[in-house]
Short mmCIF file of C-alpha atoms in Angstrom, two decimals:
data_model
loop_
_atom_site.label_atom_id
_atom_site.label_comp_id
_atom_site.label_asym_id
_atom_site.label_seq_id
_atom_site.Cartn_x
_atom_site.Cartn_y
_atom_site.Cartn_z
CA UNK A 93 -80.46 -36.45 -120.12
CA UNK A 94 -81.10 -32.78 -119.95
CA UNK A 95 -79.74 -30.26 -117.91
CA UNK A 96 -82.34 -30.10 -115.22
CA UNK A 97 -82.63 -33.79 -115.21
CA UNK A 98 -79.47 -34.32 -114.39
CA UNK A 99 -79.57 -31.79 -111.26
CA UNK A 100 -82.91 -33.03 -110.17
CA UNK A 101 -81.39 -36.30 -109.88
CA UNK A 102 -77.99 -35.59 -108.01
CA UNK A 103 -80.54 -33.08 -106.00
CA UNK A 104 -77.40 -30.05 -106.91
CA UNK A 105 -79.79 -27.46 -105.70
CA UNK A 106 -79.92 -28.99 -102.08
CA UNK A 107 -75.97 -29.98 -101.95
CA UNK A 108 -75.08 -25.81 -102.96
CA UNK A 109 -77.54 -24.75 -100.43
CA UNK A 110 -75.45 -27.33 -97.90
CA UNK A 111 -72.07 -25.92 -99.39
CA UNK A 112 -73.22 -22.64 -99.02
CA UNK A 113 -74.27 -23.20 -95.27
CA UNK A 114 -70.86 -25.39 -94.67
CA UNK A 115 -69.24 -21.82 -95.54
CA UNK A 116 -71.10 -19.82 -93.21
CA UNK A 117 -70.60 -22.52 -90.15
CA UNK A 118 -66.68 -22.64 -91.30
CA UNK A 119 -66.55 -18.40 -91.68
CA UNK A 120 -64.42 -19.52 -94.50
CA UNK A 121 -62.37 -16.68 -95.79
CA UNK A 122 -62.67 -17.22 -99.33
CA UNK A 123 -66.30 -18.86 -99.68
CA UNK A 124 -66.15 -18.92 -103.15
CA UNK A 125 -63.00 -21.35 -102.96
CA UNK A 126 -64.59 -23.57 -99.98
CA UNK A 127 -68.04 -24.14 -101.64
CA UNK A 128 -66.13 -24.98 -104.39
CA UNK A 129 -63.83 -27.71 -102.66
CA UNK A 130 -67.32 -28.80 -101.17
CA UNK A 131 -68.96 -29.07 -104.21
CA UNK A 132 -66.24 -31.50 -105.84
CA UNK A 133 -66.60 -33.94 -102.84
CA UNK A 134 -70.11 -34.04 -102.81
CA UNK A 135 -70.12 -35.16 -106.33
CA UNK A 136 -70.02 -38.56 -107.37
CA UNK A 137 -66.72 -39.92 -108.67
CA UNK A 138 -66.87 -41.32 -112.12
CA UNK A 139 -64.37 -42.05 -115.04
CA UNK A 140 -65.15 -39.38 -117.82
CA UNK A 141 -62.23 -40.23 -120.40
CA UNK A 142 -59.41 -42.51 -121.00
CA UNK A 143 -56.81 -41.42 -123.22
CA UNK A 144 -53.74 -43.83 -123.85
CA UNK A 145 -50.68 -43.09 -125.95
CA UNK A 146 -47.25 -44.58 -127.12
CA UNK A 147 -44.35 -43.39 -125.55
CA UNK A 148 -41.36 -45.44 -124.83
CA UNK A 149 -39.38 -47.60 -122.13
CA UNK A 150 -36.29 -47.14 -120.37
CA UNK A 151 -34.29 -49.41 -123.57
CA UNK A 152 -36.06 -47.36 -125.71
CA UNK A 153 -38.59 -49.30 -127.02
CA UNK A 154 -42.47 -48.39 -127.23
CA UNK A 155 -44.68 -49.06 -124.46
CA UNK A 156 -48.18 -47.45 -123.04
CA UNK A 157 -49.00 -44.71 -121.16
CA UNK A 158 -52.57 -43.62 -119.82
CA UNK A 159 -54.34 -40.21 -118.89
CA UNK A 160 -57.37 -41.35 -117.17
CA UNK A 161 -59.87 -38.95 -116.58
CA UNK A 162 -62.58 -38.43 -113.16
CA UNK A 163 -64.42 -35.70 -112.97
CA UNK A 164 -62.47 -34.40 -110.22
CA UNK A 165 -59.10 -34.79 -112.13
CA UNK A 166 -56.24 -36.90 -114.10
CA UNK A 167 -54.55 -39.76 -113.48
CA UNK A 168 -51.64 -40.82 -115.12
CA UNK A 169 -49.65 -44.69 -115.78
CA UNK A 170 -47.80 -46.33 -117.44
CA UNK A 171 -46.05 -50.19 -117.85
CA UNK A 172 -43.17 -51.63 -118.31
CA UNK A 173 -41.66 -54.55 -120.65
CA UNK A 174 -39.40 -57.70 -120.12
CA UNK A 175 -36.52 -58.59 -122.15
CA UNK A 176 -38.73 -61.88 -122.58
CA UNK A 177 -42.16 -63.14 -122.28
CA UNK A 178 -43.13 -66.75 -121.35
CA UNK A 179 -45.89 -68.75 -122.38
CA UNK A 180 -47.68 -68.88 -119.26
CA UNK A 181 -47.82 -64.86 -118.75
CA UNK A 182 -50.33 -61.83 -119.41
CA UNK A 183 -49.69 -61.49 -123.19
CA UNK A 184 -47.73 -57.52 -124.67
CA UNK A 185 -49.89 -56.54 -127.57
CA UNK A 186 -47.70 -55.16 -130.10
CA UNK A 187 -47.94 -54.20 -133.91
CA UNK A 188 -45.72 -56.56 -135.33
CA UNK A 189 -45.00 -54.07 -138.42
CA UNK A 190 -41.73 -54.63 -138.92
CA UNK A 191 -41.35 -51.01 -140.37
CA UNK A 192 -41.88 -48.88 -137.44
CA UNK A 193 -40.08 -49.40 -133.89
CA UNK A 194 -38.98 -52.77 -135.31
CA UNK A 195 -42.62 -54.55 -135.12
CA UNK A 196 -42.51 -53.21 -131.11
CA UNK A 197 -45.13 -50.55 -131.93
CA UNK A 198 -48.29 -50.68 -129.59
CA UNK A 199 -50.70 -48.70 -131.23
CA UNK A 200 -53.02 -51.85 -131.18
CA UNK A 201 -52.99 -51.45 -127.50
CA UNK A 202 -53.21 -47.71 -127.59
CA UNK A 203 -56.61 -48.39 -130.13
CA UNK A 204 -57.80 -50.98 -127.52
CA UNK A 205 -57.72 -48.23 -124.91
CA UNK A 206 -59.22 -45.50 -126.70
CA UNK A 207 -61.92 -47.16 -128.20
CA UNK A 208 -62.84 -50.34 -126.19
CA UNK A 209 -61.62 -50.13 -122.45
CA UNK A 210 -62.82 -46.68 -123.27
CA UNK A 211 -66.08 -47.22 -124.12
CA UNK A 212 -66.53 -49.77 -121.52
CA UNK A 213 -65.12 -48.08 -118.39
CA UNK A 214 -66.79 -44.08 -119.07
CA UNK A 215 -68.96 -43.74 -116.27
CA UNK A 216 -67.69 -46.14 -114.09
CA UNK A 217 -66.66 -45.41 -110.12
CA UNK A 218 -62.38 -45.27 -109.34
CA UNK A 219 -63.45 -46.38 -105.67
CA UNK A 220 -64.13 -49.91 -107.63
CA UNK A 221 -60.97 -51.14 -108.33
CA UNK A 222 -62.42 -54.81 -108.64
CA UNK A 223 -65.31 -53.98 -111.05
CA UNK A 224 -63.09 -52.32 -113.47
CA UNK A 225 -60.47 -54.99 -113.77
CA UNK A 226 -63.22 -57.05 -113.93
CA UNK A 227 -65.53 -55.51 -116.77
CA UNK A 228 -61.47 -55.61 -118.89
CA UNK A 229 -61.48 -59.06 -118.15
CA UNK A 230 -64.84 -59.71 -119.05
CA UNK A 231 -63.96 -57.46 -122.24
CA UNK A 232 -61.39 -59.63 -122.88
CA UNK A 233 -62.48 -62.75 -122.72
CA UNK A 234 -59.18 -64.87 -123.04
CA UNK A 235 -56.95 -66.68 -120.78
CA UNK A 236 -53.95 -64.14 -121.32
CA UNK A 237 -55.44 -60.92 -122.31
CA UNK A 238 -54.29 -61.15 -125.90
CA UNK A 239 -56.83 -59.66 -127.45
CA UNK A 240 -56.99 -56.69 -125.58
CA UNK A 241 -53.78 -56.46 -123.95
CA UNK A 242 -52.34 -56.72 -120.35
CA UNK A 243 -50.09 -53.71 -121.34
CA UNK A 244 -53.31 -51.86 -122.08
CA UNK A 245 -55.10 -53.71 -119.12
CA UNK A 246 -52.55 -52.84 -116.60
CA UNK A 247 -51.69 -49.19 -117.82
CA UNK A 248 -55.68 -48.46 -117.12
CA UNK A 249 -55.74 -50.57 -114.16
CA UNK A 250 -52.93 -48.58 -112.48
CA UNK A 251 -54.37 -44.96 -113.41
CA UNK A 252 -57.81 -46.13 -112.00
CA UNK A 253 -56.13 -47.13 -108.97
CA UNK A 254 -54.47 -43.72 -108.73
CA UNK A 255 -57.98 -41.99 -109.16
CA UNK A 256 -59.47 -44.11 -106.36
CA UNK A 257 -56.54 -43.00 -103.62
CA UNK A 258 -57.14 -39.69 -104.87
CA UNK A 259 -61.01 -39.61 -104.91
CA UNK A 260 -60.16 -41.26 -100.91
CA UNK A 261 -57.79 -38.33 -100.23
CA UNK A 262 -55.19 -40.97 -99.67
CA UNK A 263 -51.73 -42.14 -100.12
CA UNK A 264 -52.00 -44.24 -102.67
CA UNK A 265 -49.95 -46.58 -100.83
CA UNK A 266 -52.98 -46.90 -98.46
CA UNK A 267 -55.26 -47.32 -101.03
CA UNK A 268 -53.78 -49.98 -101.83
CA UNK A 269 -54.00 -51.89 -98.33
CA UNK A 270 -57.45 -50.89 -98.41
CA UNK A 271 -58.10 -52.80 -101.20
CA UNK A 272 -56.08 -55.85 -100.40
CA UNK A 273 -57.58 -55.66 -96.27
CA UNK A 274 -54.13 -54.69 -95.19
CA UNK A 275 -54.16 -52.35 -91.94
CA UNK A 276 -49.78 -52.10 -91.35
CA UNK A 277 -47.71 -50.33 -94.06
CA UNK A 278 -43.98 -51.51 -94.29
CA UNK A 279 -41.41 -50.17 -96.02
CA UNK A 280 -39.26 -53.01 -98.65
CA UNK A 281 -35.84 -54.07 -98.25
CA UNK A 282 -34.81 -52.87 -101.30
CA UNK A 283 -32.85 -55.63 -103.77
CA UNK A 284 -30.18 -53.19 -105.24
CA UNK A 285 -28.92 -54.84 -108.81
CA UNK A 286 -24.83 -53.75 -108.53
CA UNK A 287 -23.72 -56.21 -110.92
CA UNK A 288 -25.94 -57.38 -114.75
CA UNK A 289 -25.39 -59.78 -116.69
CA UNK A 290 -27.14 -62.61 -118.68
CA UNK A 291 -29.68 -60.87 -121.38
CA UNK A 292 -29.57 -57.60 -118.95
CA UNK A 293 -25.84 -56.53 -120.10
CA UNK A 294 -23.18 -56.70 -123.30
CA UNK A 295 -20.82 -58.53 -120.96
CA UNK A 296 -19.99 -62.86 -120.83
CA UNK A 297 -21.80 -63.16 -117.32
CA UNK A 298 -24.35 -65.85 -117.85
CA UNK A 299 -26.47 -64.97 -114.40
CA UNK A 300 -28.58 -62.17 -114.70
CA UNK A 301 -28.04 -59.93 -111.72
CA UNK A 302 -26.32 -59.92 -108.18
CA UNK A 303 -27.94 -57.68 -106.07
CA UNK A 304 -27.23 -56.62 -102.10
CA UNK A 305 -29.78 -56.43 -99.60
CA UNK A 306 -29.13 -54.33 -96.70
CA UNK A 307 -31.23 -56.39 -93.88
CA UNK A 308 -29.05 -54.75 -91.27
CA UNK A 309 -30.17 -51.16 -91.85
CA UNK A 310 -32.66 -49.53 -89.52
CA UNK A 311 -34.98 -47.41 -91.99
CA UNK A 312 -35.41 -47.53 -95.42
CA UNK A 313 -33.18 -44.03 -96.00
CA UNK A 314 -30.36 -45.73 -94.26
CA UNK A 315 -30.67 -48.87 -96.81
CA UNK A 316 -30.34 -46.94 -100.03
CA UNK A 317 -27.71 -44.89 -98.26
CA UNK A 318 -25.98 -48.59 -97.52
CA UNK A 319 -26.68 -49.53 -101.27
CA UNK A 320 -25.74 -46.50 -102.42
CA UNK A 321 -22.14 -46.66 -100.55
CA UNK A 322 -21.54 -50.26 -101.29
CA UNK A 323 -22.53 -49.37 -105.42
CA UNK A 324 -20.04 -46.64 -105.66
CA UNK A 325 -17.78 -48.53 -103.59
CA UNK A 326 -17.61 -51.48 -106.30
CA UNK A 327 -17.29 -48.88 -109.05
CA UNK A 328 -14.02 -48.28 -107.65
CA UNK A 329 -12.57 -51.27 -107.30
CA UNK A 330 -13.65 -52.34 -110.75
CA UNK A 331 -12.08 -49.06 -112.44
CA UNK A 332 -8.94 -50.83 -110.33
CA UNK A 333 -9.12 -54.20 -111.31
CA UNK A 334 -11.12 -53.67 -114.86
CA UNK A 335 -10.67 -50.16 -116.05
CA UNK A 336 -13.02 -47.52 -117.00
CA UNK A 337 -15.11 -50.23 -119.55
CA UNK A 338 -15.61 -52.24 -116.14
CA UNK A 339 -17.82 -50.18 -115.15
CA UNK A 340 -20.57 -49.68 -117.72
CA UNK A 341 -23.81 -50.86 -116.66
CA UNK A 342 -26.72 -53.20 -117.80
CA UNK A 343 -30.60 -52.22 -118.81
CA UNK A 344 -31.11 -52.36 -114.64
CA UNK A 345 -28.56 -50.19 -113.87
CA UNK A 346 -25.73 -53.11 -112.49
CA UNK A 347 -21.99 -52.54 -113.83
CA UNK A 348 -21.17 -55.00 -116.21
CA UNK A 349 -17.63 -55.81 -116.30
CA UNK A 350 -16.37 -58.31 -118.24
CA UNK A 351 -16.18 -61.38 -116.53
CA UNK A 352 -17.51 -64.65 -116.93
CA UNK A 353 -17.32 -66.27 -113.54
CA UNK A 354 -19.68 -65.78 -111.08
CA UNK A 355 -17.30 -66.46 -107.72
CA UNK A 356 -15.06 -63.18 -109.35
CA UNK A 357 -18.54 -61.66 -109.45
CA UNK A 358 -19.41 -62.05 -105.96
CA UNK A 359 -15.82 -61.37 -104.61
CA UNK A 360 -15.98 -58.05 -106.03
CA UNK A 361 -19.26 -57.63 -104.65
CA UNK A 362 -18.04 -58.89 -101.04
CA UNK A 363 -15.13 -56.57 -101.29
CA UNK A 364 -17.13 -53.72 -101.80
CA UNK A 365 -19.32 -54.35 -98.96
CA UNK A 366 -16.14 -54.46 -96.60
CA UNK A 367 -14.91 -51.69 -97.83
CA UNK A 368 -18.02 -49.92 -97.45
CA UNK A 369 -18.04 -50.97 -93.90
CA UNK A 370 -21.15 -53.12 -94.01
CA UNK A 371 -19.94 -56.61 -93.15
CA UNK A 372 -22.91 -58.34 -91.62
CA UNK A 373 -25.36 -55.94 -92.42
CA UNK A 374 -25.72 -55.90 -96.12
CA UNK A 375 -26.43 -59.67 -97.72
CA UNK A 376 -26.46 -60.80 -101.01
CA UNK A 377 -28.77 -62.29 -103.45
CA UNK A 378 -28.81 -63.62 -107.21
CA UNK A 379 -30.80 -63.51 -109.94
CA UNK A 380 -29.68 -66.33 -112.06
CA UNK A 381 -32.14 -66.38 -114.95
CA UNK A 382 -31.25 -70.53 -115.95
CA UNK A 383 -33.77 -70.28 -118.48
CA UNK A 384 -32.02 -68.26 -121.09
CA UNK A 385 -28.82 -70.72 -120.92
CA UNK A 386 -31.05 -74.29 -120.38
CA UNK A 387 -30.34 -76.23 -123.14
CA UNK A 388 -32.31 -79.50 -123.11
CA UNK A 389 -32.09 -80.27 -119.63
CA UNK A 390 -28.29 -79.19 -119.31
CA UNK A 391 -27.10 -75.10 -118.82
CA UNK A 392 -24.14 -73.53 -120.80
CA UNK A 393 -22.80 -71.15 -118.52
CA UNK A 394 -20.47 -70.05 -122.03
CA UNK A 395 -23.83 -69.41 -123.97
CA UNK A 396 -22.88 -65.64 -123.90
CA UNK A 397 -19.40 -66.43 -125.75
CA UNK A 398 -20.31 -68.06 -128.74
CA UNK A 399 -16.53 -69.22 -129.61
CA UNK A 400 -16.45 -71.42 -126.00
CA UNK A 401 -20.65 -72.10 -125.61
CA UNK A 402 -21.36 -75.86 -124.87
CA UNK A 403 -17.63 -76.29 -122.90
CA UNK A 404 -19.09 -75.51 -119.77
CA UNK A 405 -22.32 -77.27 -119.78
CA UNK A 406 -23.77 -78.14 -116.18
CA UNK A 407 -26.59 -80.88 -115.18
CA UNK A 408 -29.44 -79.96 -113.33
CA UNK A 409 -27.52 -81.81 -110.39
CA UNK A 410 -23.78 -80.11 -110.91
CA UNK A 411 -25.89 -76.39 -110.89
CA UNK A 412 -27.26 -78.03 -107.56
CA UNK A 413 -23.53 -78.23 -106.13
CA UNK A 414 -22.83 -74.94 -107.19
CA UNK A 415 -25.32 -73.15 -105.95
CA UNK A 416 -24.81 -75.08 -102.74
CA UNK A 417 -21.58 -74.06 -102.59
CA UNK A 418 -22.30 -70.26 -102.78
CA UNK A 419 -24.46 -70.35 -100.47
CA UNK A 420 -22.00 -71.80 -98.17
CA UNK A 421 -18.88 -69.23 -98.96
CA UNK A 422 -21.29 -66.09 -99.55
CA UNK A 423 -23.51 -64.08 -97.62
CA UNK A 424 -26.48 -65.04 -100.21
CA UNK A 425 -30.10 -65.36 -98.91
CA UNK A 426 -31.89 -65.24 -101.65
CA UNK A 427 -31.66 -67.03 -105.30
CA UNK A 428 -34.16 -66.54 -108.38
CA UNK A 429 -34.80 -68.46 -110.94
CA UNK A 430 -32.10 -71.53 -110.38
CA UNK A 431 -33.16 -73.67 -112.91
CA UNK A 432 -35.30 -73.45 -115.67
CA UNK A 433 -38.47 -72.39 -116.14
CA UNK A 434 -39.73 -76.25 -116.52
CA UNK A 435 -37.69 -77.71 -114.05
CA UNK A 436 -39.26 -78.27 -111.51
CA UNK A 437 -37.65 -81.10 -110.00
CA UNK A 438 -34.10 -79.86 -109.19
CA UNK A 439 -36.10 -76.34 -108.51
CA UNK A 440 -37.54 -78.90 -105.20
CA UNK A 441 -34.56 -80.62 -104.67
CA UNK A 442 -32.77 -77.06 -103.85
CA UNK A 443 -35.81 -75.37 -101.69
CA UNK A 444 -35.59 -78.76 -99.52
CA UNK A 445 -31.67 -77.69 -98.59
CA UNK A 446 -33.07 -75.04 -96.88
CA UNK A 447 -30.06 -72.33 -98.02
CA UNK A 448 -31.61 -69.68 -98.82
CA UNK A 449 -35.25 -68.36 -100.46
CA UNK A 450 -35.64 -69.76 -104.01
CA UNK A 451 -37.47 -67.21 -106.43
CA UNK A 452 -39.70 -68.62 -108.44
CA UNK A 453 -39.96 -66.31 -112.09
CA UNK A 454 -39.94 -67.87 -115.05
CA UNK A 455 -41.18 -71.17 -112.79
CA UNK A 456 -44.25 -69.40 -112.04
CA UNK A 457 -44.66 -66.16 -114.35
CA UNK A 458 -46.79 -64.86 -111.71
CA UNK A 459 -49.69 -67.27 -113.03
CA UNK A 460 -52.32 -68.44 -110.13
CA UNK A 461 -52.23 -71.99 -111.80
CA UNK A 462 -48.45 -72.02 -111.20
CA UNK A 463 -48.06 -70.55 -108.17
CA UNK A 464 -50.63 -73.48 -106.71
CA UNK A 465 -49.00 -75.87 -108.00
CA UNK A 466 -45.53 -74.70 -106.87
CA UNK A 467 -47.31 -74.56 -103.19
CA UNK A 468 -48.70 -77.99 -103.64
CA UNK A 469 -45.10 -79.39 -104.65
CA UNK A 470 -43.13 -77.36 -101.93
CA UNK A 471 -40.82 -76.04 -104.97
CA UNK A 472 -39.85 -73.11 -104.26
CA UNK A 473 -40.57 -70.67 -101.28
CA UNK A 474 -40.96 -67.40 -102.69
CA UNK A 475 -43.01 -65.22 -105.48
CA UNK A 476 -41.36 -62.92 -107.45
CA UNK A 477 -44.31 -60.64 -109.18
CA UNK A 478 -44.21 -58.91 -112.13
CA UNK A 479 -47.23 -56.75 -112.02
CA UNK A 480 -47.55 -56.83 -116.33
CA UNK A 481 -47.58 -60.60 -116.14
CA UNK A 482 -50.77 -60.79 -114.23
CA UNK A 483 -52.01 -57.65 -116.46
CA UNK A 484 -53.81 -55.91 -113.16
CA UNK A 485 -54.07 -54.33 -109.94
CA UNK A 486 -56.72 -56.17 -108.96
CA UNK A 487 -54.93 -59.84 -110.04
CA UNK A 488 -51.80 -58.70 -108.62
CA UNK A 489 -53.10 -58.09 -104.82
CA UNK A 490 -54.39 -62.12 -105.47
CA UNK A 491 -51.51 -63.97 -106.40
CA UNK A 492 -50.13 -61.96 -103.74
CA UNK A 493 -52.25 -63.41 -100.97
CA UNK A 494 -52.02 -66.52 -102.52
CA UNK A 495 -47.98 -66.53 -101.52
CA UNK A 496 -48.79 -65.01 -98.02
CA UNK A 497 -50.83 -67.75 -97.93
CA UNK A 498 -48.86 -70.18 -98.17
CA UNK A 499 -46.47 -68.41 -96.04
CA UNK A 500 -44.03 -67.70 -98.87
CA UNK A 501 -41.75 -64.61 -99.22
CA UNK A 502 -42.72 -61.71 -102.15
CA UNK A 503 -40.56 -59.44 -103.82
CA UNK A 504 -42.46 -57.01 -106.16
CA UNK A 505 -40.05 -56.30 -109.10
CA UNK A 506 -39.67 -53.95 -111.67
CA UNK A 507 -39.14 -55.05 -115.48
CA UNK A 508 -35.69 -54.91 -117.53
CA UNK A 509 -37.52 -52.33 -119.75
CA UNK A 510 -39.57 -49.56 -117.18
CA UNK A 511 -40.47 -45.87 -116.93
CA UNK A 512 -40.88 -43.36 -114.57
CA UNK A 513 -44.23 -44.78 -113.40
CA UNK A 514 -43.65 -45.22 -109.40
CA UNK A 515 -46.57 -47.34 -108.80
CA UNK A 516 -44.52 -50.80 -107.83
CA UNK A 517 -42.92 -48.73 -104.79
CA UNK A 518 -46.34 -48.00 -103.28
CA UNK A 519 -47.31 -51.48 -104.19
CA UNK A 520 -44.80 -52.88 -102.25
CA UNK A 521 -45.61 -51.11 -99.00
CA UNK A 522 -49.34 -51.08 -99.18
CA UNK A 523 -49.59 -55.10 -99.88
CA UNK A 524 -46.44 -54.84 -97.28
CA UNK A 525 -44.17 -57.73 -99.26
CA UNK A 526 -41.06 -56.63 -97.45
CA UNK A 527 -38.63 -57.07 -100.51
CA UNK A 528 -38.64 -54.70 -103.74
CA UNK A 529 -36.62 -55.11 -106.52
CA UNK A 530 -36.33 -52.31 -108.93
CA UNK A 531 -32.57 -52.45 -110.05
CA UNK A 532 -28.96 -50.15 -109.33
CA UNK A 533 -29.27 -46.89 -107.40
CA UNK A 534 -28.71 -45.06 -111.00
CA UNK A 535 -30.45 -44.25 -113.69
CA UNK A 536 -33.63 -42.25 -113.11
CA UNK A 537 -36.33 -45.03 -114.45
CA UNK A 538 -35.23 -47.39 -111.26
CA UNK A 539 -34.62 -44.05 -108.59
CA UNK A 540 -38.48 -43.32 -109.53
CA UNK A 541 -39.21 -46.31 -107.46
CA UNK A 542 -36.20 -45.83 -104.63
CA UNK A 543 -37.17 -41.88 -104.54
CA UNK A 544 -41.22 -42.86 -103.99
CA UNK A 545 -39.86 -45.30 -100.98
CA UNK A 546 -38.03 -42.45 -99.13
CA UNK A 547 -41.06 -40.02 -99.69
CA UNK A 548 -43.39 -42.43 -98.62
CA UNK A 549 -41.21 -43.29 -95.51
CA UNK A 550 -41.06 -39.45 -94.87
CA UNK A 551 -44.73 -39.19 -94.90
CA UNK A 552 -44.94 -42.09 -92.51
CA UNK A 553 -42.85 -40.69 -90.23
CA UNK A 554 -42.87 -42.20 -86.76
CA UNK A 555 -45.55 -44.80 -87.83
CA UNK A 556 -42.77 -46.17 -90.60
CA UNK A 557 -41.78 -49.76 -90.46
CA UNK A 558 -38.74 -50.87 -92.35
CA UNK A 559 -39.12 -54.96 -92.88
CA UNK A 560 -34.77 -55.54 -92.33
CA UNK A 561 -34.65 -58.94 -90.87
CA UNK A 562 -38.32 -59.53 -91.16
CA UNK A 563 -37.71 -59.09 -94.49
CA UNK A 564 -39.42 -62.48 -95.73
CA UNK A 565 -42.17 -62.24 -93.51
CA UNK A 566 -43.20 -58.57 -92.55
#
């Protein structure tokens, strides 16, 4: 198309004349600059570049990163990585050479971006989030996104999401509701890892995390300021009990001390929280992670101490009791992952008690199929989405009105292996889950997500909703 094609059929010549008399109306002071800004918006948004790269995660490890290109800017994302994958999940496309980054390369994905997704998405309008998830999928062509990627699906999805809030000139936040037909913003009760353990941390602790929620708090500024307290509270009385190596942390930021039982675990925890002054207002939750320690259909809760693994073996029922029991002698309102990923049964048997929410990760890997099922069942009561297993935006806002649906609780979480990218924070309020989890109040990969929450509170201002006790259903 030739030059004066192309402004005969955008009709340029009649939108400067309008820009020019815009200026005029406005006695703009610097015309130049406001025919300008007039010009960009009367221009049609389209993608004109996608450039991806390899950079890496929070354990060090490579992952992808995305400049996407509009002709009114650039966009950038990037994803995250789990210390495992399951079968039923978006599938990571890595290299595999063993030579470089230990076969964790991603220059396949990086290729896929540059020269398919590319190709496929150049010219294409941000405002049309669907359509370009979509035309990846139909690029695709398979069940999991392995040939393509969902690390290289979801790093464009997220960038063209970005360009659509900014083409809107809005929050991306609200972009996001926009796109899922949400009208009420509402800011997370924030999950805040304080203790790692399981495959998360060098320490005997077979669970994976205990986190605190602070339900109590009136805004989500007070809540970090509550997690923050009750975190640096627990260093202390782990440098007391432990000594300084009590208190290194995991890949989420939790301190890892030492310990093997769970009950010392949460006693620490429980201390901390009186000491912090936050009895009643801060409760506690659990990431248990059963499938890394299900062997058969029984769980070694020694499988991280090789010299003792298989003396404390439980049964699906006897991990029943337990959990049970906690429930009972703990604050704990939430549990993840009880059992493994395939057990569904005992998974049932502990929603039915009624104790607390029961995560489903591993159980349902974010997968549709899964997550009907699990509704169908009654097996557990609550979602717990990884936005890289589903592979993008546009999948994530579904599975995510397929819990609502069903009237389940949803806590968008980060991954053991993340980056600065912020996008799960404004994820969380504009689809308005009402529980984030994105790890300890330290290291900088998990405060991008905490820091987004308080600017994005901020920005709300009196309009701001903090979920607390509606925290399950906001």
């Amino acid at each position: 198309m030739s030059v004066q094609e192309y402004l005969d059929k955008h009709l340029l010549s009649r939108k400067i004349e309008d820009a020019v008399n815009a200026a005029v109306r406005a006695k703009a002071s610097d015309p130049v600059l406001f025919i300008s800004n007039h010009m960009r918006k009367a221009v049609p948004p389209v993608i004109t570049k996608i450039k991806a790269r390899q950079i890496l995660d929070s354990r060090g490890i490579p992952t992808v990163e995305v400049d996407l290109y509009t002709n009114k800017g650039m966009y950038r994302a990037s994803v995250p990585s789990g210390a495992s994958a399951g079968m039923y999940e978006a599938v990571e496309l890595r290299d595999g050479d063993k030579g470089k980054y230990l076969g964790k390369g991603v220059l396949k994905a990086v290729n896929m971006i540059n020269e398919k997704i590319s190709e496929a998405l150049i010219g294409m309008d941000p405002l049309l989030q669907v359509q370009i998830d979509q035309a990846m999928m139909d690029l695709d062509k398979t069940e999991y996104k392995a040939e393509l990627g969902a690390n290289a699906m979801l790093a464009v999805s997220i960038a063209a999401c970005k360009a659509g809030a900014a083409e809107k000139e809005v929050p991306l936040y609200k972009h996001i509701a926009d796109l899922s037909g949400k009208s009420n913003p509402v800011l997370p009760v924030p999950a805040i890892t304080v203790i790692s353990g399981g495959k998360h941390a060098e320490n005997n602790l077979a669970v994976q995390e205990i986190m605190i929620l602070p339900v109590g708090a009136n805004s989500f500024q007070e809540a970090m300021q509550m997690g923050s307290e009750t975190y640096h509270h627990l260093k202390a009385i782990i440098m007391e009990k432990y000594g300084s190596v009590g208190y290194n942390v995991g890949d989420d930021g939790g301190f890892a001390p030492n310990i093997s039982s769970i009950t010392k675990c949460l006693d620490l925890v429980k201390e901390a929280i009186d000491r912090a002054g936050y009895n009643g207002r801060i409760k506690m939750a659990i990431d248990v992670g059963a499938t890394d320690f299900c062997i058969g259909k029984k769980y070694d809760l020694d499988f991280k101490t090789p010299a003792k693994s298989g003396q404390d073996f439980k049964t699906g029922e006897d991990m029943l009791e337990l959990y049970t029991k906690l429930c009972t002698e703990y604050p704990i309102v939430s549990i993840e992952q009880p059992f493994d990923k395939e057990d569904w049964e005992h998974t049932k048997l502990f929603s039915a008690l009624g104790l607390c929410q029961v995560v489903g990760d591993d159980l349902l890997m974010s997968n549709p199929k899964r997550i009907e099922r699990a509704v169908n069942e009654y097996t557990c009561n609550a979602l717990l989405l990884k936005v890289n297993q589903v592979g993008t935006v546009t999948e994530a806002i579904e599975v995510v009105k397929q819990a609502k649906d069903a009237q389940w609780g949803v806590i968008i979480s980060h991954r053991s292996g993340e980056t600065e990218e912020s996008f799960i924070a404004d994820l969380a309020v504009g689809l308005a889950t009402g529980q984030v989890k994105a790890g300890a109040p330290c290291r900088g990969e998990r405060l991008a997500k905490y820091n987004q929450l308080l600017r994005i509170e901020e920005e709300l201002g009196n309009q701001a909703i903090y979920a607390g006790d509606n925290w399950k259903c906001p």
